[in-house]
XYZ file of C-alpha atoms in Angstrom:
458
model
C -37.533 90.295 -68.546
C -34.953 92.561 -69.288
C -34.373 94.030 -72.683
C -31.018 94.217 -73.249
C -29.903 93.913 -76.388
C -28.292 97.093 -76.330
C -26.136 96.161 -73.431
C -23.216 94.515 -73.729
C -21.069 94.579 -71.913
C -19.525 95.732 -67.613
C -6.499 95.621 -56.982
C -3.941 96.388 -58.824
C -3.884 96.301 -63.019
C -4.118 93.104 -64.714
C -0.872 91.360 -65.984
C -1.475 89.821 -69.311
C 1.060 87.371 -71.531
C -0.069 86.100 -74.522
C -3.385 87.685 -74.408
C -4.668 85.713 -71.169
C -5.293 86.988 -67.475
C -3.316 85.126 -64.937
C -5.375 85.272 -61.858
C -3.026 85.027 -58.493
C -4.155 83.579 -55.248
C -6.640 86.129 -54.175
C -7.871 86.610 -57.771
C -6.368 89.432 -58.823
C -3.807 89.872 -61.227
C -0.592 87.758 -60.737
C 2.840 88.148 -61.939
C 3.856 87.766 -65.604
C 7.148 86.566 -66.974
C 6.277 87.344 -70.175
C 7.460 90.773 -72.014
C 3.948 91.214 -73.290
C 3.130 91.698 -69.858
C 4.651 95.299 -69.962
C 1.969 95.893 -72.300
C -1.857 97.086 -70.755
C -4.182 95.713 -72.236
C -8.760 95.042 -71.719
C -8.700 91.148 -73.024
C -12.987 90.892 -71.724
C -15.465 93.056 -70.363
C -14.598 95.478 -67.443
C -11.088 94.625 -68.134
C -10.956 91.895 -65.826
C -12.640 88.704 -64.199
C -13.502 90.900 -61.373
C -15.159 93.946 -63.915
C -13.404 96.480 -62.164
C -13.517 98.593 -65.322
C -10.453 99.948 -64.833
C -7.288 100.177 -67.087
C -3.542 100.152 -65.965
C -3.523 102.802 -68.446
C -1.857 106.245 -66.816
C -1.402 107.832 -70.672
C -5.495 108.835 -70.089
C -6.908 110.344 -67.643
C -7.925 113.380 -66.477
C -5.617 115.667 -67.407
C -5.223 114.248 -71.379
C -9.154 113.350 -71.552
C -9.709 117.461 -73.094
C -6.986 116.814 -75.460
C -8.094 113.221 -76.562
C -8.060 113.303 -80.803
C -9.329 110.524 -83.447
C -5.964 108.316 -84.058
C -8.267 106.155 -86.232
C -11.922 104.787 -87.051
C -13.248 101.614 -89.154
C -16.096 100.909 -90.286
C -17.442 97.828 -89.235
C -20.184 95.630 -91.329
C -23.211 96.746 -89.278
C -24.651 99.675 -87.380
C -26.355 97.308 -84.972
C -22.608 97.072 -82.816
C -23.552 96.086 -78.897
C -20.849 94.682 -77.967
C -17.825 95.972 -76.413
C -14.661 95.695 -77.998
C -11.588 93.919 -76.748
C -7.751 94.551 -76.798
C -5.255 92.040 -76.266
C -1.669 91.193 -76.953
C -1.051 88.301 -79.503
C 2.098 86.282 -78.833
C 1.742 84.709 -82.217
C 1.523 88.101 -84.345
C 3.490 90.008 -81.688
C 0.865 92.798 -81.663
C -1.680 93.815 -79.563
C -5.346 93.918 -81.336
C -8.676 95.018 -81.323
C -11.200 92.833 -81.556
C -14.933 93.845 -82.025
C -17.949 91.798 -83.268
C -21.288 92.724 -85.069
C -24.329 92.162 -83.805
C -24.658 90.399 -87.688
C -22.241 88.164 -86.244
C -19.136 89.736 -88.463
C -16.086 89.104 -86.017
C -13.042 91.513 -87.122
C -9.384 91.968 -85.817
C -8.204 95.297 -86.160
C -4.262 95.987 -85.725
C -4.671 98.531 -82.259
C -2.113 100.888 -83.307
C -2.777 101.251 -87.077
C -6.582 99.927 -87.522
C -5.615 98.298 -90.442
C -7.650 94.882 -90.801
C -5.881 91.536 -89.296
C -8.971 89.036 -90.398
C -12.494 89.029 -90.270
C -14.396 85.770 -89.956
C -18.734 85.592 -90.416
C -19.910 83.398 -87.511
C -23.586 83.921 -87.069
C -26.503 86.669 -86.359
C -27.349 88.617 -83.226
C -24.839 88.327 -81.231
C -24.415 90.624 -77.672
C -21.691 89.123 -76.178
C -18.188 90.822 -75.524
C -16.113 88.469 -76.663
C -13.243 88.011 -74.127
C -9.774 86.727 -75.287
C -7.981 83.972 -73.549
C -4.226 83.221 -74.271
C -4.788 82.791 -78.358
C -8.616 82.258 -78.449
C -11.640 84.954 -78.390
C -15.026 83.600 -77.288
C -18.556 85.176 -77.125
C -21.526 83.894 -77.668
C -25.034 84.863 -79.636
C -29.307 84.315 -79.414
C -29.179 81.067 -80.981
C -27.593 79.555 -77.980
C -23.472 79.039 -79.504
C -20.669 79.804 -78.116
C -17.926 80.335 -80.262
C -13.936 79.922 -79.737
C -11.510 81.671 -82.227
C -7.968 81.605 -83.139
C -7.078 84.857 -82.208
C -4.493 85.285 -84.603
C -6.136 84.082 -87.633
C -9.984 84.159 -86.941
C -10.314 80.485 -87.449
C -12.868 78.177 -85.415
C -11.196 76.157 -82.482
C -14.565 75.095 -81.456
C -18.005 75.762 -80.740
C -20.578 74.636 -78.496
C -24.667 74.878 -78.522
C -27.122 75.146 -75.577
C -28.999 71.623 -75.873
C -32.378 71.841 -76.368
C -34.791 70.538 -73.578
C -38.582 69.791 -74.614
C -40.859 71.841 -74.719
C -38.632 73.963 -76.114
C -37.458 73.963 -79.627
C -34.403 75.558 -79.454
C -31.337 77.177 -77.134
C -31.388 79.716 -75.162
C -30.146 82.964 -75.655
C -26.715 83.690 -74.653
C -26.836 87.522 -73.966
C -24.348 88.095 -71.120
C -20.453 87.925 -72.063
C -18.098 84.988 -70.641
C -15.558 84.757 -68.213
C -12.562 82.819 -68.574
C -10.212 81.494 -66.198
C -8.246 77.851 -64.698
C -10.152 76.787 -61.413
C -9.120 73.631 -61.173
C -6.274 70.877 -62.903
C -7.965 70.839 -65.863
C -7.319 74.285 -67.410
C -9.645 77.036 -68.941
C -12.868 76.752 -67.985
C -15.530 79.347 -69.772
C -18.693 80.741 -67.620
C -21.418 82.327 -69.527
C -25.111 82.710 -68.736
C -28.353 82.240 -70.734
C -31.524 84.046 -70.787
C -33.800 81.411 -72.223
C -35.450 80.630 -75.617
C -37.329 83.887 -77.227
C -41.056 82.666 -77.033
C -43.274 85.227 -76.505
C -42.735 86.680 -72.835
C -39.978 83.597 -72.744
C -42.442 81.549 -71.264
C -40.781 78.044 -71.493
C -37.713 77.596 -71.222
C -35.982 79.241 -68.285
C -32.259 80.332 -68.321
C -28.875 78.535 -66.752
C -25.616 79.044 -65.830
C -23.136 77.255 -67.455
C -19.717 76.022 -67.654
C -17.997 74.810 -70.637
C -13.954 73.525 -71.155
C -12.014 75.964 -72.893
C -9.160 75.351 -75.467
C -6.629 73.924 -74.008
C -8.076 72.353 -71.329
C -6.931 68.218 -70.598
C -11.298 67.200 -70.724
C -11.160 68.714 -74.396
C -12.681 71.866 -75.905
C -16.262 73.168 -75.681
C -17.623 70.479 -73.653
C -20.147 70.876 -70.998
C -18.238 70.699 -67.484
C -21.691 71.704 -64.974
C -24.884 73.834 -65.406
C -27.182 75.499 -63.237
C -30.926 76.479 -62.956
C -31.734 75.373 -59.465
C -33.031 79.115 -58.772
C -35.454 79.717 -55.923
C -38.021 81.433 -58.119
C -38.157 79.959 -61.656
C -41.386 81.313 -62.423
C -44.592 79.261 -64.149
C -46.745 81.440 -65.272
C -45.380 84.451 -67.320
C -41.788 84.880 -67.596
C -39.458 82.316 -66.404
C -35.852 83.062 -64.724
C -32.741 83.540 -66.804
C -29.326 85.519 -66.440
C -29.025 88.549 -69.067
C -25.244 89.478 -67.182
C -22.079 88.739 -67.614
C -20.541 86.673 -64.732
C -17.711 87.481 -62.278
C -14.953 85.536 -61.175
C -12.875 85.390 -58.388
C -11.259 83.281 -55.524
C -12.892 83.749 -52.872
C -10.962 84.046 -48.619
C -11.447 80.798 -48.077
C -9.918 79.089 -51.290
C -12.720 78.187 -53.136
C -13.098 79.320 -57.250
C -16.212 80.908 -56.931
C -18.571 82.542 -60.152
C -21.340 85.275 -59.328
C -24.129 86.687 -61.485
C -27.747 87.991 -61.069
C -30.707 86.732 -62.216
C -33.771 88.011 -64.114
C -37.338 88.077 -63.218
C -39.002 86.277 -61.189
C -36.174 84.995 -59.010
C -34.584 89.040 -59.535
C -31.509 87.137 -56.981
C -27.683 87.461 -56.731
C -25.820 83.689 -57.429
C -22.831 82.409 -56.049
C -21.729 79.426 -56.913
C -18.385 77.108 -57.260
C -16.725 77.461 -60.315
C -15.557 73.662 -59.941
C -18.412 72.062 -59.265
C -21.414 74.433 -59.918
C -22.195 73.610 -56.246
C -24.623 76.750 -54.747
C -22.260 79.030 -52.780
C -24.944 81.658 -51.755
C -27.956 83.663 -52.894
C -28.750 87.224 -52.115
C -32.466 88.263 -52.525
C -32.524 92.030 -53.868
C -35.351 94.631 -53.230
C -38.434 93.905 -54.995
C -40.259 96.686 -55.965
C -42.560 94.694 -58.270
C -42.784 92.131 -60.444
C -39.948 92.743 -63.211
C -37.035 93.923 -61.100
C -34.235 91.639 -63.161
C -30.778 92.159 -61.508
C -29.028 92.836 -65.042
C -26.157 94.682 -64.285
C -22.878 92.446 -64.022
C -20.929 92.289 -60.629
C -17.845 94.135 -60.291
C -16.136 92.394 -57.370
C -13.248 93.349 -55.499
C -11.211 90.372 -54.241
C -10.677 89.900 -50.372
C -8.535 91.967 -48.429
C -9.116 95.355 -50.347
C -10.641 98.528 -48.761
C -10.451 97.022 -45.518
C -12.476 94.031 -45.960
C -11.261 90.645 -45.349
C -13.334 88.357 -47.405
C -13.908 91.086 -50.303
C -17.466 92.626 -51.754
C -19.632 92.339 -54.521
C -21.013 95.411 -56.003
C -24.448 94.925 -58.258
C -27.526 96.968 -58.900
C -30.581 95.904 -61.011
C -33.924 97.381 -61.902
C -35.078 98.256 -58.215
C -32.719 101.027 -58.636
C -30.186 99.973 -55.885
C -26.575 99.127 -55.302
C -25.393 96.792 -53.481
C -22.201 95.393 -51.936
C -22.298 92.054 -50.489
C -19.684 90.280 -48.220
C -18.433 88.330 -50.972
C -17.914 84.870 -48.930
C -21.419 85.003 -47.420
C -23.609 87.062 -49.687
C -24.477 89.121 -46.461
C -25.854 92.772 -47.224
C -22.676 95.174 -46.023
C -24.406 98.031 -47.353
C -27.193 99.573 -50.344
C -27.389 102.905 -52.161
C -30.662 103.929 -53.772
C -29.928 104.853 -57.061
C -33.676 105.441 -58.590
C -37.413 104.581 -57.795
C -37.040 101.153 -59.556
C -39.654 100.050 -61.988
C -39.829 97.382 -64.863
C -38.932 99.921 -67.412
C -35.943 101.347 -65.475
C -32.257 101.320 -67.551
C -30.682 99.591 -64.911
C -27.474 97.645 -67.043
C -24.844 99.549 -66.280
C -21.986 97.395 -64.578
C -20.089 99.420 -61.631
C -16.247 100.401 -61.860
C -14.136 100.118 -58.758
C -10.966 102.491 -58.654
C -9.539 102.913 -55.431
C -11.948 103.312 -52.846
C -14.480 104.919 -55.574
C -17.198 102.812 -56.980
C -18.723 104.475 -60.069
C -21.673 103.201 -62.014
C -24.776 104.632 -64.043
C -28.617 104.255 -63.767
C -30.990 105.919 -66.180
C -29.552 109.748 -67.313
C -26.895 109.920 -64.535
C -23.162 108.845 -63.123
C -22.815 108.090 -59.647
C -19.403 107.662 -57.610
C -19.944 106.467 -54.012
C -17.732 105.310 -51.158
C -16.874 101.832 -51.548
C -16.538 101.330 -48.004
C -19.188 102.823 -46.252
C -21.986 103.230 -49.683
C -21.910 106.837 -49.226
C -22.401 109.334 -52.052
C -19.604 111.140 -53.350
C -21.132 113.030 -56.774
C -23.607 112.709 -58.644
C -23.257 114.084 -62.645
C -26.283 114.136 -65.760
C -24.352 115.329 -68.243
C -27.252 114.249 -70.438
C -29.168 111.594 -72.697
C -29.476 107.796 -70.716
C -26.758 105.442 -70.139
C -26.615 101.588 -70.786
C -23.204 101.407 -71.237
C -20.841 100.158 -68.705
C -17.950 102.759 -66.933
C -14.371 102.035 -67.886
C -11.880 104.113 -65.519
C -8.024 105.084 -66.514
C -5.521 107.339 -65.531
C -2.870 107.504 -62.736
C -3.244 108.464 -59.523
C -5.043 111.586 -58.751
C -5.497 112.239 -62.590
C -8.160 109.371 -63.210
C -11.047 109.703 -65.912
C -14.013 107.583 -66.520
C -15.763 107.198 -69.549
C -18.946 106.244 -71.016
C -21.267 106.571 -73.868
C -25.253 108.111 -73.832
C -27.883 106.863 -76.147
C -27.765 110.166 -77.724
C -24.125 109.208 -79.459
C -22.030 110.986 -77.047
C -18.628 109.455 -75.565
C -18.340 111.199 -72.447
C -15.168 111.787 -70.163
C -15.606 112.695 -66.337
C -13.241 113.617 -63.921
C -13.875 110.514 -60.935
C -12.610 113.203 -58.775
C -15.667 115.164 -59.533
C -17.736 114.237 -62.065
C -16.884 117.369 -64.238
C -17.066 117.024 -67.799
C -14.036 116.653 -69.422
C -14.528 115.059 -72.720
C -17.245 115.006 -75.038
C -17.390 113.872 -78.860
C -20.630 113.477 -80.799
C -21.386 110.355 -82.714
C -24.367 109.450 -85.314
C -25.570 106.892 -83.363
C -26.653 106.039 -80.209
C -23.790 104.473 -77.417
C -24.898 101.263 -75.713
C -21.301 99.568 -75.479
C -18.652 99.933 -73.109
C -15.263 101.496 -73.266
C -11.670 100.252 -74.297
C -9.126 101.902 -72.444
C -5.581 100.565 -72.770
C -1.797 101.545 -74.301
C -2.792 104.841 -74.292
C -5.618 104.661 -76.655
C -9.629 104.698 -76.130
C -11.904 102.698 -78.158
C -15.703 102.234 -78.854
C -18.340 101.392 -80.851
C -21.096 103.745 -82.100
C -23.626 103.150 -85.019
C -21.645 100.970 -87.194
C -17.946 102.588 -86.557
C -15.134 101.385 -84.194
C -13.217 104.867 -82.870
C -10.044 105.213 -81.683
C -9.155 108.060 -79.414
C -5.752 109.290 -78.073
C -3.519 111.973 -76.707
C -2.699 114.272 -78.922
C 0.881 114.377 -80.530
């Protein structure tokens, strides 16, 4: 299977009030009434349900990413610090906060303009997950198979709820990937999230599921199982059996149906889509198999129907056979692939794709692609140096847009997505496996046990 625990995680910009995405009819962003809405913010992973990595932020981008400067950095209470961090508005407070958690499990709130400490709550050890923040609750989830649900204002625990344990095993799987939140039916939020099985050697009996569980708020009650599924084509019996080390994606799909797409691990190595409702299988799409670990664990970055020219809308994934993909998001049909590397079991292939525009940018290994959404054709190509696991995160306005990433070296890099040019680069101590905060005009990331905060300077 795929080793990530250094991953983490990864239309138009996303309207936010009270710290929670409205998705609109098509699943983008809808309106908000709210005056937080005037606010940007990047509430989950990739920003949005879809993962489009990209911020409504116009303060950064290309032509501000030379003169970005340290506004502030905290320490946080471990170097081990995969996850990405998350900013969101907070009706209650009336601020907008950043909120990162440990891999120790150490959850902190961090006031976004200041980085003066809001709370800080110890929840439990090895955690991966981005925690994303719906209206006034922050969820993630860790290796001993919990999801947790947070007050966002105060840190306190709204709820939790644990993988249940199915002989032979002898305890939950791992929750690796980070959740999506979002209202698909009467009921209210509903929270997605994968699992990549128990942690026996070669993870041998217990394979993964995808699962959905009631969020706060919602009329069934909190943290209560609503579906789960592990119907995969390819579970595996001997060796390592199938689990889901991504993040899923979620989105409505042309024809009206909630629908909630992932990849899969070794052996099945498959694309899922499946109704958010129900759990009902929408579609599967088999990826290239170039041998026998090829685990598909990159999240999708979906772009909802009727952008770029395509009517039912695309999913863009890549895994360890080194290839992109974009799939006809109501069918799962193959609308076109981009070879990315020679694919192999070792490959760093966990990089989740950021759509801007018409420009789909992701990483695989030591280098930054862009490439034609529309017809998968390359665009540039940049190795600025070191290997990426880190997700893209995109800002800027138009014509003056910047992504950025981190290496494994410990540098934060900014590229021009016109070009791929260098335009940013700041050393850390430690290596860079989480994504990028952009949003209000200020970047943020994690490196070796500090949470920066970059912005224009002046």
């Amino acid at each position: 299977m795929n080793r990530r625990l250094g991953y983490s995680q990864a239309i138009c910009a996303a309207a936010v009030v009270a710290g929670a995405v409205m998705l609109g009819p098509a699943g983008s962003a809808g309106a908000a009434s709210h005056a937080a809405a005037t606010i940007d913010t990047w509430p989950m992973f990739g920003q949005d349900p879809l993962h489009l990595g990209l911020s409504p932020d116009t303060a950064i981008g290309a032509s501000t990413a030379p003169g970005l400067t340290t506004k502030w950095s905290k320490r946080l209470s471990s170097v081990h610090d995969q996850p990405s961090p998350a900013v969101a508005f907070n009706a209650t407070l009336n601020k907008t906060l950043v909120y990162e958690v440990t891999h120790g499990g150490v959850v902190t709130a961090f006031n976004a303009s200041t980085g003066a400490q809001v709370w800080r709550r110890t929840v439990g050890p090895n955690v991966n997950s981005t925690p994303a923040v719906y209206r006034n609750t922050v969820y993630f989830g860790n290796n001993q198979g919990t999801l947790e649900a947070l007050n966002a204002a105060t840190g306190a625990v709204q709820c939790t709820f644990t993988l249940p344990v199915s002989p032979p095993v002898t305890k939950p799987g791992r929750i690796i990937g980070s959740p999506v939140v979002g209202i698909v039916d009467g009921t209210g939020p509903t929270v997605f999230f994968g699992d990549a099985g128990d942690d026996s050697p070669g993870e041998t009996l217990n394979g993964g599921h995808m699962w959905a569980v009631t969020g706060v708020g919602n009329t069934a009650g909190a943290c209560k199982q609503k579906w789960v599924y592990n119907n995969w084509q390819n579970k595996g019996t001997n060796g390592s059996m199938t689990g889901i080390w991504d993040g899923a994606g979620l989105v409505k799909e042309s024809n009206g149906t909630w629908a909630v797409v992932f990849g899969t691990s070794n052996p099945d190595n498959a694309v899922y889509a499946l109704n958010a409702a129900s759990g009902a299988s929408l579609w599967r799409f088999q990826t290239v198999q170039t041998g026998d670990d090829q685990d598909v664990g990159a999240g999708p970055t979906i772009s909802a129907p009727g952008i770029n020219g395509f009517t039912d809308g695309v999913v863009y994934i890549d895994g360890k056979d080194g290839v992109e993909y974009a799939l006809d998001l109501l069918t799962g049909q193959s609308i076109w692939s981009f070879t990315l590397g020679p694919g192999s079991a070792n490959a760093i292939a966990v990089s989740t794709a950021a759509l801007a525009g018409n420009t789909l940018v992701t990483a695989y290994a030591g280098s930054m692609f862009a490439i034609n959404a529309t017809t998968g054709t390359l665009l540039w190509q940049a190795t600025p140096g070191g290997t990426f696991q880190a997700s893209p995160s995109v800002s800027g306005g138009t014509g003056d847009q910047a992504l950025f990433v981190g290496n494994t070296n410990g540098h934060e890099y900014g590229l021009s997505l016109a070009t791929g040019a260098v335009l940013f680069n700041v050393t850390t101590a430690s290596g860079i496996q989480a994504s990028t905060a952009v949003a209000d005009g200020t970047l943020y990331f994690a490196s070796g046990g500090t949470l920066y905060a970059y912005a224009p300077a002046g």
